[in-house]
Each structure stands twice: as structure tokens, then as C-alpha cells.
Coordinates of C-alpha atoms in Angstrom, one line a residue:
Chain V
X134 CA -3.9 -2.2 13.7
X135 CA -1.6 -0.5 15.9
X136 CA -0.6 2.9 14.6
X137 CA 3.3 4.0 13.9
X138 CA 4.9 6.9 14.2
X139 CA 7.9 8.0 11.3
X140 CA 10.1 11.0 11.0
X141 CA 8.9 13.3 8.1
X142 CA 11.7 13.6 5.9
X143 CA 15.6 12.6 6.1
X144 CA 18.5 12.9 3.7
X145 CA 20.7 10.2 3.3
X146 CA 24.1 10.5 1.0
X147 CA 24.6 7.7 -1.4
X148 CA 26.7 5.1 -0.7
X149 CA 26.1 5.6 3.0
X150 CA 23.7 3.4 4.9
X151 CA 20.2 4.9 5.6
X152 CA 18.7 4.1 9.2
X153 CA 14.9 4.7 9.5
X154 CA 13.2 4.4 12.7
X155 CA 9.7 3.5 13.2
X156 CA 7.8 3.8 16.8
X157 CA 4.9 1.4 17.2
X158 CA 4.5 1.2 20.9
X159 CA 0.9 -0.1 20.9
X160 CA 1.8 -3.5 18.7
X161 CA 0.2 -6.6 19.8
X162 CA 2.0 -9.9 20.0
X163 CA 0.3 -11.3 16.8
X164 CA 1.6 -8.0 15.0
X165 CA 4.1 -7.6 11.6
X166 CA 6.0 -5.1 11.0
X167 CA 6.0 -4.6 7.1
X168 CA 7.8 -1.9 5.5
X169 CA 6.9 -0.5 2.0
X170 CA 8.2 2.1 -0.5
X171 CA 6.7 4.7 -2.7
X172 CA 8.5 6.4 -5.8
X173 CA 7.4 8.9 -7.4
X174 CA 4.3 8.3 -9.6
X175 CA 4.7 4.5 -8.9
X176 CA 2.5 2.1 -7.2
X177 CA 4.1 0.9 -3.3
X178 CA 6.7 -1.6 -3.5
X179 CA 7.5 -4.7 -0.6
X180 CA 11.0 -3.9 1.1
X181 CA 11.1 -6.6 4.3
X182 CA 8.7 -7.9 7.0
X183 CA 9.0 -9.0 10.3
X184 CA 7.4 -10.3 13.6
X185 CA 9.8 -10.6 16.4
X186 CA 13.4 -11.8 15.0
X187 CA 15.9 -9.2 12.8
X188 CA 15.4 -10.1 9.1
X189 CA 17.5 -9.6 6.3
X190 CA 16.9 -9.6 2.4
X191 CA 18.5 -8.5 -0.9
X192 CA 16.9 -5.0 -0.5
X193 CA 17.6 -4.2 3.0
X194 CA 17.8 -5.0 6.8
X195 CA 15.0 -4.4 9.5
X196 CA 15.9 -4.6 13.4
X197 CA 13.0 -4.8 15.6
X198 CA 13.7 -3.7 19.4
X199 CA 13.2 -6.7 22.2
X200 CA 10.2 -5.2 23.0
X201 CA 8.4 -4.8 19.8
X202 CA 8.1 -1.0 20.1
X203 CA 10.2 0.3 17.2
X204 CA 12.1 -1.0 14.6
X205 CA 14.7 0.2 12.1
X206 CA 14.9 -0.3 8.5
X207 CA 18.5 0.0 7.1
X208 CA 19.3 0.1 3.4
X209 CA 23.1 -0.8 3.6
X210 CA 24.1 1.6 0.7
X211 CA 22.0 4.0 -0.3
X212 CA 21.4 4.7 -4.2
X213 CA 19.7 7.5 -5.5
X214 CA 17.2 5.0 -7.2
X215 CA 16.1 4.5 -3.1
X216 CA 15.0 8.0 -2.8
X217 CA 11.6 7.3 -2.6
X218 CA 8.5 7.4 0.5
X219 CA 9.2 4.5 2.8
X220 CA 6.1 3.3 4.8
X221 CA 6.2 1.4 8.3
X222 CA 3.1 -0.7 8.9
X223 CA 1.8 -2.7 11.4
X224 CA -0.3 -5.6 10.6
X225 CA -2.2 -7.8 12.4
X226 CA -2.0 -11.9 11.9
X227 CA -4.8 -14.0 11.8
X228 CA -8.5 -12.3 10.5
X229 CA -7.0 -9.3 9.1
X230 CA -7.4 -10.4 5.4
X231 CA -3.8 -8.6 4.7
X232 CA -5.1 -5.5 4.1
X233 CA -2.7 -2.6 4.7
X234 CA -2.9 0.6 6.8
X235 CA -0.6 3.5 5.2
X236 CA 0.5 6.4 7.5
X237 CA 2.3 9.4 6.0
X238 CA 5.5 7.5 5.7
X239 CA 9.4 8.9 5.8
X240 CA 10.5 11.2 2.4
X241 CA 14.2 9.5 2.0
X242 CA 16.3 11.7 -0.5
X243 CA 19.3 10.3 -1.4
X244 CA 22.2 13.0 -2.7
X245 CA 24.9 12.4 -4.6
Chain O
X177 CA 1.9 -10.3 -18.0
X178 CA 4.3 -9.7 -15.6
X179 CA 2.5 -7.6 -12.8
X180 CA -0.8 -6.0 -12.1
X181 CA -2.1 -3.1 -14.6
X182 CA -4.5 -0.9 -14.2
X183 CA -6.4 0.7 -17.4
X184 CA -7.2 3.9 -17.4
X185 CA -3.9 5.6 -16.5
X186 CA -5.9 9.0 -16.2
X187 CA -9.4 9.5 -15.8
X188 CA -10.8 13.3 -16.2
X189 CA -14.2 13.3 -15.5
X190 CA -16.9 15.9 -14.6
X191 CA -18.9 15.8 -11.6
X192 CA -21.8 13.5 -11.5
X193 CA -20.3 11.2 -14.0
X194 CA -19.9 7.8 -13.0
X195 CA -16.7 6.3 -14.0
X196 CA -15.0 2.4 -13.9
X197 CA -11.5 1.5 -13.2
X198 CA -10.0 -1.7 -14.1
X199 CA -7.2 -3.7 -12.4
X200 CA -5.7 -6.8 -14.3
X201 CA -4.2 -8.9 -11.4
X202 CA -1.2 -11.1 -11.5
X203 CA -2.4 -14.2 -12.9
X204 CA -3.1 -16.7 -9.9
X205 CA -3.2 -14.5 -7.4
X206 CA -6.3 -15.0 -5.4
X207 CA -6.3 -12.4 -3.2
X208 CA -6.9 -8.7 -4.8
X209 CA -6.9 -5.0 -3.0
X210 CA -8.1 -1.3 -4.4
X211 CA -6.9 1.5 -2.3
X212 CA -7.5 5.1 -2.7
X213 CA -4.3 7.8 -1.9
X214 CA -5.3 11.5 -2.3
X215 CA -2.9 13.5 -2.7
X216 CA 0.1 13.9 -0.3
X217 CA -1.6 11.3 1.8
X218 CA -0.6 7.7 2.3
X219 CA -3.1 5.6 0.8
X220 CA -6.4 4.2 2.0
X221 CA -7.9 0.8 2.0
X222 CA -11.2 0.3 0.2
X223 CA -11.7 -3.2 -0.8
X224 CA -10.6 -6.6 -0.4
X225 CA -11.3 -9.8 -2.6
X226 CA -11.1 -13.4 -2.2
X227 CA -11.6 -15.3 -5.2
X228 CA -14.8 -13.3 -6.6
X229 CA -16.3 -13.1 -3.3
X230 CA -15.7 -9.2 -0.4
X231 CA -15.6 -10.1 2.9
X232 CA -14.1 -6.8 3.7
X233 CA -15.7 -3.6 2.0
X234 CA -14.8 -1.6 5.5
X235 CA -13.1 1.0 3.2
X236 CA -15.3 1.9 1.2
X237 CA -16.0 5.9 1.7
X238 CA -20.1 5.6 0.6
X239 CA -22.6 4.1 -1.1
X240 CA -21.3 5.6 -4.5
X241 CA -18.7 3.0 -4.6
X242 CA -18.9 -0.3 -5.7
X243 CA -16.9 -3.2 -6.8
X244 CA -16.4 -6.7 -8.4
X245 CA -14.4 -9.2 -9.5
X246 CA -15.3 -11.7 -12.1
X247 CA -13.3 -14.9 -13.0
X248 CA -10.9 -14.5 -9.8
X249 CA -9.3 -12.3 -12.6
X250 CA -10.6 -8.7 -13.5
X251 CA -11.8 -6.1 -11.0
X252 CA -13.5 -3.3 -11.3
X253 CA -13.8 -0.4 -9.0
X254 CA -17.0 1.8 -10.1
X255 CA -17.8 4.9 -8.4
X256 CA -21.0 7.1 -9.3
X257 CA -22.0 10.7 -9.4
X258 CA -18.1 11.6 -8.9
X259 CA -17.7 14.2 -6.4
X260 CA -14.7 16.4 -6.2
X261 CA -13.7 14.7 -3.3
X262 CA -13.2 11.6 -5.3
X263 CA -10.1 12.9 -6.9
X264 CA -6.9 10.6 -6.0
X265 CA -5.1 8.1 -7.3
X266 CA -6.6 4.2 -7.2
X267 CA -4.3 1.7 -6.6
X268 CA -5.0 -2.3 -6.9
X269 CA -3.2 -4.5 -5.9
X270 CA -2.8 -8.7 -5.7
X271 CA -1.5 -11.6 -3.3
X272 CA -0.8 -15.1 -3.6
X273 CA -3.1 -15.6 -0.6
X274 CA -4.9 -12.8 1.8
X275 CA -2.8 -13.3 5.1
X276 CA -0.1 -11.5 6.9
X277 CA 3.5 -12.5 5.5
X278 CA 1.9 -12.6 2.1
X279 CA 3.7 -9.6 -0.1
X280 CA 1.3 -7.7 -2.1
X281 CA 2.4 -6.2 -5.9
X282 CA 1.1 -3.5 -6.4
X283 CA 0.0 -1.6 -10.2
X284 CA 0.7 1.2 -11.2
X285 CA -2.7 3.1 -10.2
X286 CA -5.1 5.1 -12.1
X287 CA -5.1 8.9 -11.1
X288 CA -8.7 10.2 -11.4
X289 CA -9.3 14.1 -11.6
X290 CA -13.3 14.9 -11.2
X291 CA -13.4 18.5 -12.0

């Protein structure tokens, strides 16, 4: 799976929408682009996927570049519930079983 | 049910004990995961199940780990002669299916401490 590349850390202040990139200039056409979340002391939760086309869900947005290199995930108003590690991972299609490859992820903090 | 649990929240254990950790999936799902996060890190894959049957066990660390699923239902991840190393958190997890574009619930994870 290709590897991605994510900030450390970023603040966000709630209310206001929180942009996280993601590099992953090494994808393969027949790669996803998942993105995950971690609170504290909880098991990873789904947030969006995506192969080529923006998608868009209940929890939040994810813009993936024409070329597939990076993408963005945007939480349109962030709540201090979202402060949380949020994981970018790159997946491959067909023989990969599913299975998911964690980097070190982005530590959001939301302040009030 | 309404997710995945895992049983025992908290393991202590001495080295060179071998200990078992469970992971109730949700019910139906076929597919089921156990990954390993240490701490600070982002987690590890171990082990993946179809139905009862592994077809990949690529993340598992050594011989001292094991796994299996009986009944497309219950897994359980057994590791032997504990080294410290072993100390993390294990977290299972379960899929309608094992493909891409299939989300995956996770539990809430057992955190083992071999002392």
C-alpha cells in the first residue's frame, strides 16, 4: 500500500471548519483513500472514503486532488467531541483482503 | 449486541505467561481483523479472517502468536510466553465483507501490560 504523509498535530477552534491534508504521492490507480479516527482510549472509527471523485457524508467532506497525490479531509464545523487522532490510509482494491495500514495520523484538538 | 466487544478490557500478565483475548464480532459480519497499537503508535495489522478460515496471517510478529475463529463468530487471539514487547493495546475488528469500500467497526480493544 502506498504510504501517506500527515502533519503531526493541528488546532482547530470549534465551530470553524478543520482542513487536513494528506500526501500520498505514490497511490496506484486501483487505490482508496480511507480516512479514520481515533479518540482517546477508543477503538478507530470510519469518517469517509474515496477513489477518484470528492465525496461527501454526514460526518465530513474529503477532496482528492486530480492527480490522486493528496487529499483533504474537512469537518465543516468542528466540535470538541472531533478532537480526536485522524488517520489517512491508502488502500489497495482488489486482493488486499481490506486490511488497513495505520501511519502516525494528525492529533486534531479542537478549543473552545 | 450492537458492535464488536472485546473481553478482557485489561490484561496484566507476567512474562512467560500465555494469555487469550476474545473479540465478539458484529453478528453477520464475515470478515474479522486483530491489530496490535503499542503505544503512541498507529496500530498494526496482525490477522485477517474469512469465515473461519486466514488467508492473511502476514502480521503476525512470531510464532508465539496464534489465532482462530470458530462459528464465523468468536475469535481469539492467543499469544504465548508474553514478552515485554508484547505490551499494547489489541484491537479487533469486523466487516460485512473483506474488500476495499467495506467500513470496518472496530471494538473497543483489550490493553495488555506483560510486566
Amino acid at each position: 500500500d502506498a504510504k501517506t504523509t500527515q502533519p503531526p498535530s493541528m488546532d482547530c477552534a470549534e465551530g470553524r471548519a478543520a482542513n487536513l491534508p494528506c500526501n500520498h504521492s505514490t497511490i496506484s490507480g486501483n487505490e482508496y483513500v480511507y480516512w479514520y479516527r481515533q479518540i482517546h482510549s477508543q477503538g478507530p472509527q470510519y469518517i469517509i472514503h474515496g477513489l477518484k471523485n470528492n465525496e461527501t457524508n454526514e460526518m465530513a467532506s474529503l477532496i482528492i486532488t486530480e492527480d490522486r497525490k493528496s487529499s483533504t479531509l474537512i469537518l465543516p464545523h468542528a466540535t470538541l467531541r472531533d478532537t480526536a487522532v485522524y488517520y489517512c490510509i491508502v488502500r489497495v482494491g482488489l486482493g488486499s483482503w481490506g486490511k488497513l495500514q495505520f501511519g502516525a495520523g494528525t492529533q486534531v484538538v479542537v478549543t473552545p | 449486541g450492537a458492535g464488536v466487544s472485546q473481553s478482557p478490557s485489561n490484561k496484566v500478565t507476567e512474562k512467560g505467561k500465555d494469555v487469550e483475548l476474545r473479540c465478539d464480532p458484529i453478528s453477520g459480519h464475515t470478515a474479522l481483523y486483530w491489530y496490535r497499537q503499542r503505544l503512541g503508535q498507529g496500530l498494526e495489522f496482525l490477522i485477517y479472517f474469512q469465515g473461519n478460515s486466514a488467508p492473511d496471517k502476514s502480521g503476525l510478529p512470531s510464532d508465539r502468536f496464534s489465532a482462530e475463529r470458530t462459528g464465523e463468530s468468536v475469535s481469539t487471539l492467543t499469544i504465548q510466553r508474553t514478552q515485554q514487547e508484547d505490551s499494547a493495546v489489541y484491537l479487533c475488528a469486523s466487516s460485512d465483507l473483506g474488500i476495499v469500500g467495506v467500513e470496518q467497526f472496530f471494538g473497543p480493544g483489550t490493553r495488555l501490560t506483560v510486566l
